[in-house]
Amino acid sequence: MIAIQIDARSRVSASSRRMPDQATSRGTRYPRCMTITPDRGEFLDAPFFPEGMTTPDPDDPINGGYFAAAAEGRLVVQRCSDCGARQYPPELNCHACYGFEMDWEESAGTGSVWSWVEVVHPAHPALREFGPYMVALVELDDMPEIKVMGAVVDAPLGGAMAIGARVRVVFERTSDDLTQPRWRMA
């Protein structure tokens, strides 16, 4: 049996229970650990993964075609050769028919923001200089069943991103052998 003790003194005060879009009387506050970067236009030019961070393997047998296309400036999703179903992220087999013959289909790389979050707390201490930043789940125009997540490099901060906002894909070289898609406001 597991017992959990709740300390009544740890309750959140009514003044701190605000909806994300409600401003405080002092405006938007970011944690002290964050360095706010005034010119976010250099986001794509900065090395994204600091030394020591785990990065995706561009030679992975499942994701290799995805990263190879990104290195060429193309956004692709998996397509089953047997049933034609598309899927993202890449997997070993088709989610619709369980077939193992998977190909790649190119997307035009435009879409609409389906959901978003403003990342304020860095996922790794070395990422402090990149925050805060926006991450969006984007519904592709030419493949509406596919939603691709990525950073929006020029998104407005402070909760100003809108569901349905138009975006287009851009590509960031995140290391010597890895290029990843990001999004830019259209």
PDB file of C-alpha atoms in Angstrom:
ATOM      1  CA  MET A   1       0.000   0.000   0.000  1.00  0.00           C
ATOM      2  CA  ILE A   2       1.193   3.502  -0.830  1.00  0.00           C
ATOM      3  CA  ALA A   3       0.310   6.363   1.474  1.00  0.00           C
ATOM      4  CA  ILE A   4       0.373   9.944   0.282  1.00  0.00           C
ATOM      5  CA  GLN A   5       0.467  12.797   2.752  1.00  0.00           C
ATOM      6  CA  ILE A   6      -0.837  16.142   1.519  1.00  0.00           C
ATOM      7  CA  ASP A   7       0.377  19.275   3.225  1.00  0.00           C
ATOM      8  CA  ALA A   8      -2.495  21.782   3.378  1.00  0.00           C
ATOM      9  CA  ARG A   9       0.048  24.627   3.472  1.00  0.00           C
ATOM     10  CA  SER A  10       1.144  23.784  -0.089  1.00  0.00           C
ATOM     11  CA  ARG A  11      -2.154  24.840  -1.635  1.00  0.00           C
ATOM     12  CA  VAL A  12      -2.035  27.305  -4.486  1.00  0.00           C
ATOM     13  CA  SER A  13      -3.403  30.720  -3.653  1.00  0.00           C
ATOM     14  CA  ALA A  14      -6.437  32.028  -5.546  1.00  0.00           C
ATOM     15  CA  SER A  15      -4.362  34.860  -7.039  1.00  0.00           C
ATOM     16  CA  SER A  16      -1.910  32.414  -8.635  1.00  0.00           C
ATOM     17  CA  ARG A  17      -4.659  30.256 -10.209  1.00  0.00           C
ATOM     18  CA  ARG A  18      -4.935  32.216 -13.423  1.00  0.00           C
ATOM     19  CA  MET A  19      -5.790  30.984 -16.860  1.00  0.00           C
ATOM     20  CA  PRO A  20      -2.734  31.030 -19.185  1.00  0.00           C
ATOM     21  CA  ASP A  21      -4.099  34.003 -21.139  1.00  0.00           C
ATOM     22  CA  GLN A  22      -4.718  36.145 -18.033  1.00  0.00           C
ATOM     23  CA  ALA A  23      -2.010  38.707 -17.481  1.00  0.00           C
ATOM     24  CA  THR A  24      -0.764  39.546 -14.025  1.00  0.00           C
ATOM     25  CA  SER A  25      -0.673  43.115 -12.814  1.00  0.00           C
ATOM     26  CA  ARG A  26       3.075  43.066 -13.419  1.00  0.00           C
ATOM     27  CA  GLY A  27       2.854  41.584 -16.943  1.00  0.00           C
ATOM     28  CA  THR A  28       4.346  38.351 -18.245  1.00  0.00           C
ATOM     29  CA  ARG A  29       6.986  36.886 -15.976  1.00  0.00           C
ATOM     30  CA  TYR A  30       9.615  34.360 -16.908  1.00  0.00           C
ATOM     31  CA  PRO A  31      11.702  32.356 -14.449  1.00  0.00           C
ATOM     32  CA  ARG A  32      15.046  33.757 -13.353  1.00  0.00           C
ATOM     33  CA  CYS A  33      16.856  30.865 -15.042  1.00  0.00           C
ATOM     34  CA  MET A  34      15.733  32.052 -18.504  1.00  0.00           C
ATOM     35  CA  THR A  35      17.650  34.491 -20.633  1.00  0.00           C
ATOM     36  CA  ILE A  36      15.212  36.337 -22.872  1.00  0.00           C
ATOM     37  CA  THR A  37      16.617  36.623 -26.379  1.00  0.00           C
ATOM     38  CA  PRO A  38      15.404  39.901 -27.919  1.00  0.00           C
ATOM     39  CA  ASP A  39      16.315  39.005 -31.517  1.00  0.00           C
ATOM     40  CA  ARG A  40      14.790  35.601 -32.166  1.00  0.00           C
ATOM     41  CA  GLY A  41      15.517  35.925 -35.887  1.00  0.00           C
ATOM     42  CA  GLU A  42      18.857  34.184 -35.317  1.00  0.00           C
ATOM     43  CA  PHE A  43      17.085  31.078 -33.987  1.00  0.00           C
ATOM     44  CA  LEU A  44      17.774  29.149 -37.203  1.00  0.00           C
ATOM     45  CA  ASP A  45      21.417  30.199 -37.332  1.00  0.00           C
ATOM     46  CA  ALA A  46      22.320  29.019 -33.832  1.00  0.00           C
ATOM     47  CA  PRO A  47      23.530  25.481 -33.070  1.00  0.00           C
ATOM     48  CA  PHE A  48      20.399  24.058 -31.459  1.00  0.00           C
ATOM     49  CA  PHE A  49      21.805  21.029 -29.651  1.00  0.00           C
ATOM     50  CA  PRO A  50      24.496  21.891 -27.116  1.00  0.00           C
ATOM     51  CA  GLU A  51      27.317  19.458 -26.494  1.00  0.00           C
ATOM     52  CA  GLY A  52      26.241  16.494 -24.375  1.00  0.00           C
ATOM     53  CA  MET A  53      22.553  16.553 -25.364  1.00  0.00           C
ATOM     54  CA  THR A  54      21.004  13.499 -26.959  1.00  0.00           C
ATOM     55  CA  THR A  55      20.106  14.114 -30.595  1.00  0.00           C
ATOM     56  CA  PRO A  56      18.073  12.109 -33.102  1.00  0.00           C
ATOM     57  CA  ASP A  57      20.073   9.607 -35.158  1.00  0.00           C
ATOM     58  CA  PRO A  58      19.766  10.560 -38.859  1.00  0.00           C
ATOM     59  CA  ASP A  59      20.914   7.046 -39.860  1.00  0.00           C
ATOM     60  CA  ASP A  60      18.203   5.271 -37.868  1.00  0.00           C
ATOM     61  CA  PRO A  61      16.509   2.673 -40.128  1.00  0.00           C
ATOM     62  CA  ILE A  62      13.001   3.951 -39.327  1.00  0.00           C
ATOM     63  CA  ASN A  63      13.686   7.721 -39.366  1.00  0.00           C
ATOM     64  CA  GLY A  64      16.565   7.818 -41.873  1.00  0.00           C
ATOM     65  CA  GLY A  65      14.402   8.698 -44.884  1.00  0.00           C
ATOM     66  CA  TYR A  66      12.741  11.508 -42.941  1.00  0.00           C
ATOM     67  CA  PHE A  67      16.056  13.116 -41.990  1.00  0.00           C
ATOM     68  CA  ALA A  68      17.556  12.545 -45.461  1.00  0.00           C
ATOM     69  CA  ALA A  69      14.610  14.438 -47.006  1.00  0.00           C
ATOM     70  CA  ALA A  70      14.931  17.218 -44.399  1.00  0.00           C
ATOM     71  CA  ALA A  71      18.607  17.602 -45.355  1.00  0.00           C
ATOM     72  CA  GLU A  72      17.371  18.213 -48.923  1.00  0.00           C
ATOM     73  CA  GLY A  73      14.802  20.767 -47.712  1.00  0.00           C
ATOM     74  CA  ARG A  74      11.778  18.466 -48.100  1.00  0.00           C
ATOM     75  CA  LEU A  75       9.138  17.531 -45.540  1.00  0.00           C
ATOM     76  CA  VAL A  76       8.040  13.912 -45.917  1.00  0.00           C
ATOM     77  CA  VAL A  77       5.697  11.532 -44.083  1.00  0.00           C
ATOM     78  CA  GLN A  78       5.481   7.758 -44.217  1.00  0.00           C
ATOM     79  CA  ARG A  79       3.013   6.139 -46.600  1.00  0.00           C
ATOM     80  CA  CYS A  80       2.119   2.457 -46.593  1.00  0.00           C
ATOM     81  CA  SER A  81       2.797   0.772 -49.949  1.00  0.00           C
ATOM     82  CA  ASP A  82       0.071  -1.804 -49.245  1.00  0.00           C
ATOM     83  CA  CYS A  83      -2.931   0.304 -48.193  1.00  0.00           C
ATOM     84  CA  GLY A  84      -1.848   3.897 -48.891  1.00  0.00           C
ATOM     85  CA  ALA A  85      -2.329   5.128 -45.318  1.00  0.00           C
ATOM     86  CA  ARG A  86      -0.068   7.975 -44.209  1.00  0.00           C
ATOM     87  CA  GLN A  87       1.422   8.253 -40.738  1.00  0.00           C
ATOM     88  CA  TYR A  88       3.642  10.511 -38.697  1.00  0.00           C
ATOM     89  CA  PRO A  89       5.900  10.069 -36.811  1.00  0.00           C
ATOM     90  CA  PRO A  90       7.662   7.295 -38.727  1.00  0.00           C
ATOM     91  CA  GLU A  91       7.146   3.780 -37.412  1.00  0.00           C
ATOM     92  CA  LEU A  92       8.312   0.286 -38.316  1.00  0.00           C
ATOM     93  CA  ASN A  93       4.931  -0.753 -39.727  1.00  0.00           C
ATOM     94  CA  CYS A  94       1.616   0.694 -40.912  1.00  0.00           C
ATOM     95  CA  HIS A  95      -0.890   1.578 -38.198  1.00  0.00           C
ATOM     96  CA  ALA A  96      -3.814   0.845 -40.519  1.00  0.00           C
ATOM     97  CA  CYS A  97      -3.007  -2.570 -42.062  1.00  0.00           C
ATOM     98  CA  TYR A  98       0.132  -3.534 -40.092  1.00  0.00           C
ATOM     99  CA  GLY A  99       2.094  -3.890 -43.335  1.00  0.00           C
ATOM    100  CA  PHE A 100       5.866  -3.447 -43.329  1.00  0.00           C
ATOM    101  CA  GLU A 101       6.338  -1.865 -46.775  1.00  0.00           C
ATOM    102  CA  MET A 102       6.656   1.839 -46.013  1.00  0.00           C
ATOM    103  CA  ASP A 103       7.574   4.632 -48.460  1.00  0.00           C
ATOM    104  CA  TRP A 104       7.917   8.399 -48.146  1.00  0.00           C
ATOM    105  CA  GLU A 105       5.490  10.974 -49.528  1.00  0.00           C
ATOM    106  CA  GLU A 106       6.462  14.635 -49.843  1.00  0.00           C
ATOM    107  CA  SER A 107       4.280  17.378 -48.382  1.00  0.00           C
ATOM    108  CA  ALA A 108       4.024  20.959 -49.615  1.00  0.00           C
ATOM    109  CA  GLY A 109       5.057  22.002 -46.102  1.00  0.00           C
ATOM    110  CA  THR A 110       2.235  24.428 -45.345  1.00  0.00           C
ATOM    111  CA  GLY A 111      -0.425  24.123 -42.720  1.00  0.00           C
ATOM    112  CA  SER A 112      -2.412  25.550 -39.829  1.00  0.00           C
ATOM    113  CA  VAL A 113      -1.609  25.602 -36.129  1.00  0.00           C
ATOM    114  CA  TRP A 114      -3.761  22.899 -34.537  1.00  0.00           C
ATOM    115  CA  SER A 115      -2.359  23.371 -31.031  1.00  0.00           C
ATOM    116  CA  TRP A 116       0.545  25.237 -29.453  1.00  0.00           C
ATOM    117  CA  VAL A 117       2.490  25.776 -26.243  1.00  0.00           C
ATOM    118  CA  GLU A 118       4.906  28.462 -25.144  1.00  0.00           C
ATOM    119  CA  VAL A 119       7.951  26.753 -23.647  1.00  0.00           C
ATOM    120  CA  VAL A 120       9.232  28.863 -20.778  1.00  0.00           C
ATOM    121  CA  HIS A 121      11.293  26.400 -18.735  1.00  0.00           C
ATOM    122  CA  PRO A 122      14.275  24.989 -20.639  1.00  0.00           C
ATOM    123  CA  ALA A 123      14.305  21.231 -21.189  1.00  0.00           C
ATOM    124  CA  HIS A 124      18.080  21.303 -20.676  1.00  0.00           C
ATOM    125  CA  PRO A 125      20.227  23.951 -18.908  1.00  0.00           C
ATOM    126  CA  ALA A 126      22.146  24.599 -22.127  1.00  0.00           C
ATOM    127  CA  LEU A 127      18.894  25.696 -23.837  1.00  0.00           C
ATOM    128  CA  ARG A 128      18.356  28.739 -21.587  1.00  0.00           C
ATOM    129  CA  GLU A 129      19.357  31.144 -24.335  1.00  0.00           C
ATOM    130  CA  PHE A 130      16.589  29.852 -26.630  1.00  0.00           C
ATOM    131  CA  GLY A 131      13.679  30.508 -24.315  1.00  0.00           C
ATOM    132  CA  PRO A 132      10.953  31.265 -24.225  1.00  0.00           C
ATOM    133  CA  TYR A 133       9.880  29.798 -27.546  1.00  0.00           C
ATOM    134  CA  MET A 134       6.739  28.435 -29.192  1.00  0.00           C
ATOM    135  CA  VAL A 135       6.098  24.853 -30.233  1.00  0.00           C
ATOM    136  CA  ALA A 136       3.143  24.099 -32.497  1.00  0.00           C
ATOM    137  CA  LEU A 137       1.326  21.011 -33.649  1.00  0.00           C
ATOM    138  CA  VAL A 138       0.654  21.766 -37.317  1.00  0.00           C
ATOM    139  CA  GLU A 139      -2.071  20.180 -39.449  1.00  0.00           C
ATOM    140  CA  LEU A 140      -0.692  19.856 -42.986  1.00  0.00           C
ATOM    141  CA  ASP A 141      -2.797  21.377 -45.796  1.00  0.00           C
ATOM    142  CA  ASP A 142      -2.204  18.536 -48.234  1.00  0.00           C
ATOM    143  CA  MET A 143      -2.421  15.774 -45.600  1.00  0.00           C
ATOM    144  CA  PRO A 144      -4.981  16.886 -42.993  1.00  0.00           C
ATOM    145  CA  GLU A 145      -4.781  13.562 -41.164  1.00  0.00           C
ATOM    146  CA  ILE A 146      -1.110  14.324 -40.377  1.00  0.00           C
ATOM    147  CA  LYS A 147      -0.008  16.680 -37.624  1.00  0.00           C
ATOM    148  CA  VAL A 148       3.670  17.584 -37.263  1.00  0.00           C
ATOM    149  CA  MET A 149       5.166  19.176 -34.157  1.00  0.00           C
ATOM    150  CA  GLY A 150       7.997  21.684 -34.214  1.00  0.00           C
ATOM    151  CA  ALA A 151       9.293  25.010 -32.967  1.00  0.00           C
ATOM    152  CA  VAL A 152       7.806  28.125 -34.570  1.00  0.00           C
ATOM    153  CA  VAL A 153      10.861  30.318 -35.059  1.00  0.00           C
ATOM    154  CA  ASP A 154       9.118  33.678 -35.423  1.00  0.00           C
ATOM    155  CA  ALA A 155       5.946  33.170 -33.379  1.00  0.00           C
ATOM    156  CA  PRO A 156       4.607  35.927 -31.150  1.00  0.00           C
ATOM    157  CA  LEU A 157       5.299  35.288 -27.464  1.00  0.00           C
ATOM    158  CA  GLY A 158       3.055  35.847 -24.480  1.00  0.00           C
ATOM    159  CA  GLY A 159       0.131  33.688 -25.583  1.00  0.00           C
ATOM    160  CA  ALA A 160      -0.464  35.546 -28.838  1.00  0.00           C
ATOM    161  CA  MET A 161      -0.330  32.460 -31.101  1.00  0.00           C
ATOM    162  CA  ALA A 162      -3.731  31.664 -32.620  1.00  0.00           C
ATOM    163  CA  ILE A 163      -5.236  28.286 -33.412  1.00  0.00           C
ATOM    164  CA  GLY A 164      -5.574  28.192 -37.191  1.00  0.00           C
ATOM    165  CA  ALA A 165      -2.596  30.527 -37.773  1.00  0.00           C
ATOM    166  CA  ARG A 166      -0.880  29.802 -41.085  1.00  0.00           C
ATOM    167  CA  VAL A 167       2.673  28.427 -41.044  1.00  0.00           C
ATOM    168  CA  ARG A 168       5.183  27.049 -43.526  1.00  0.00           C
ATOM    169  CA  VAL A 169       8.075  24.679 -42.975  1.00  0.00           C
ATOM    170  CA  VAL A 170      11.697  25.832 -42.817  1.00  0.00           C
ATOM    171  CA  PHE A 171      14.720  23.660 -42.145  1.00  0.00           C
ATOM    172  CA  GLU A 172      17.373  24.055 -39.486  1.00  0.00           C
ATOM    173  CA  ARG A 173      20.723  22.345 -39.574  1.00  0.00           C
ATOM    174  CA  THR A 174      21.002  21.344 -35.919  1.00  0.00           C
ATOM    175  CA  SER A 175      24.357  19.559 -36.191  1.00  0.00           C
ATOM    176  CA  ASP A 176      26.857  18.540 -38.866  1.00  0.00           C
ATOM    177  CA  ASP A 177      24.778  15.531 -39.883  1.00  0.00           C
ATOM    178  CA  LEU A 178      21.241  16.484 -38.835  1.00  0.00           C
ATOM    179  CA  THR A 179      18.658  18.851 -40.343  1.00  0.00           C
ATOM    180  CA  GLN A 180      15.214  19.239 -38.783  1.00  0.00           C
ATOM    181  CA  PRO A 181      11.995  20.949 -39.830  1.00  0.00           C
ATOM    182  CA  ARG A 182      10.800  24.022 -37.944  1.00  0.00           C
ATOM    183  CA  TRP A 183       7.858  26.328 -38.681  1.00  0.00           C
ATOM    184  CA  ARG A 184       7.673  29.996 -39.700  1.00  0.00           C
ATOM    185  CA  MET A 185       4.551  32.175 -39.659  1.00  0.00           C
ATOM    186  CA  ALA A 186       3.122  32.468 -43.179  1.00  0.00           C
TER     187      ALA A 186
END
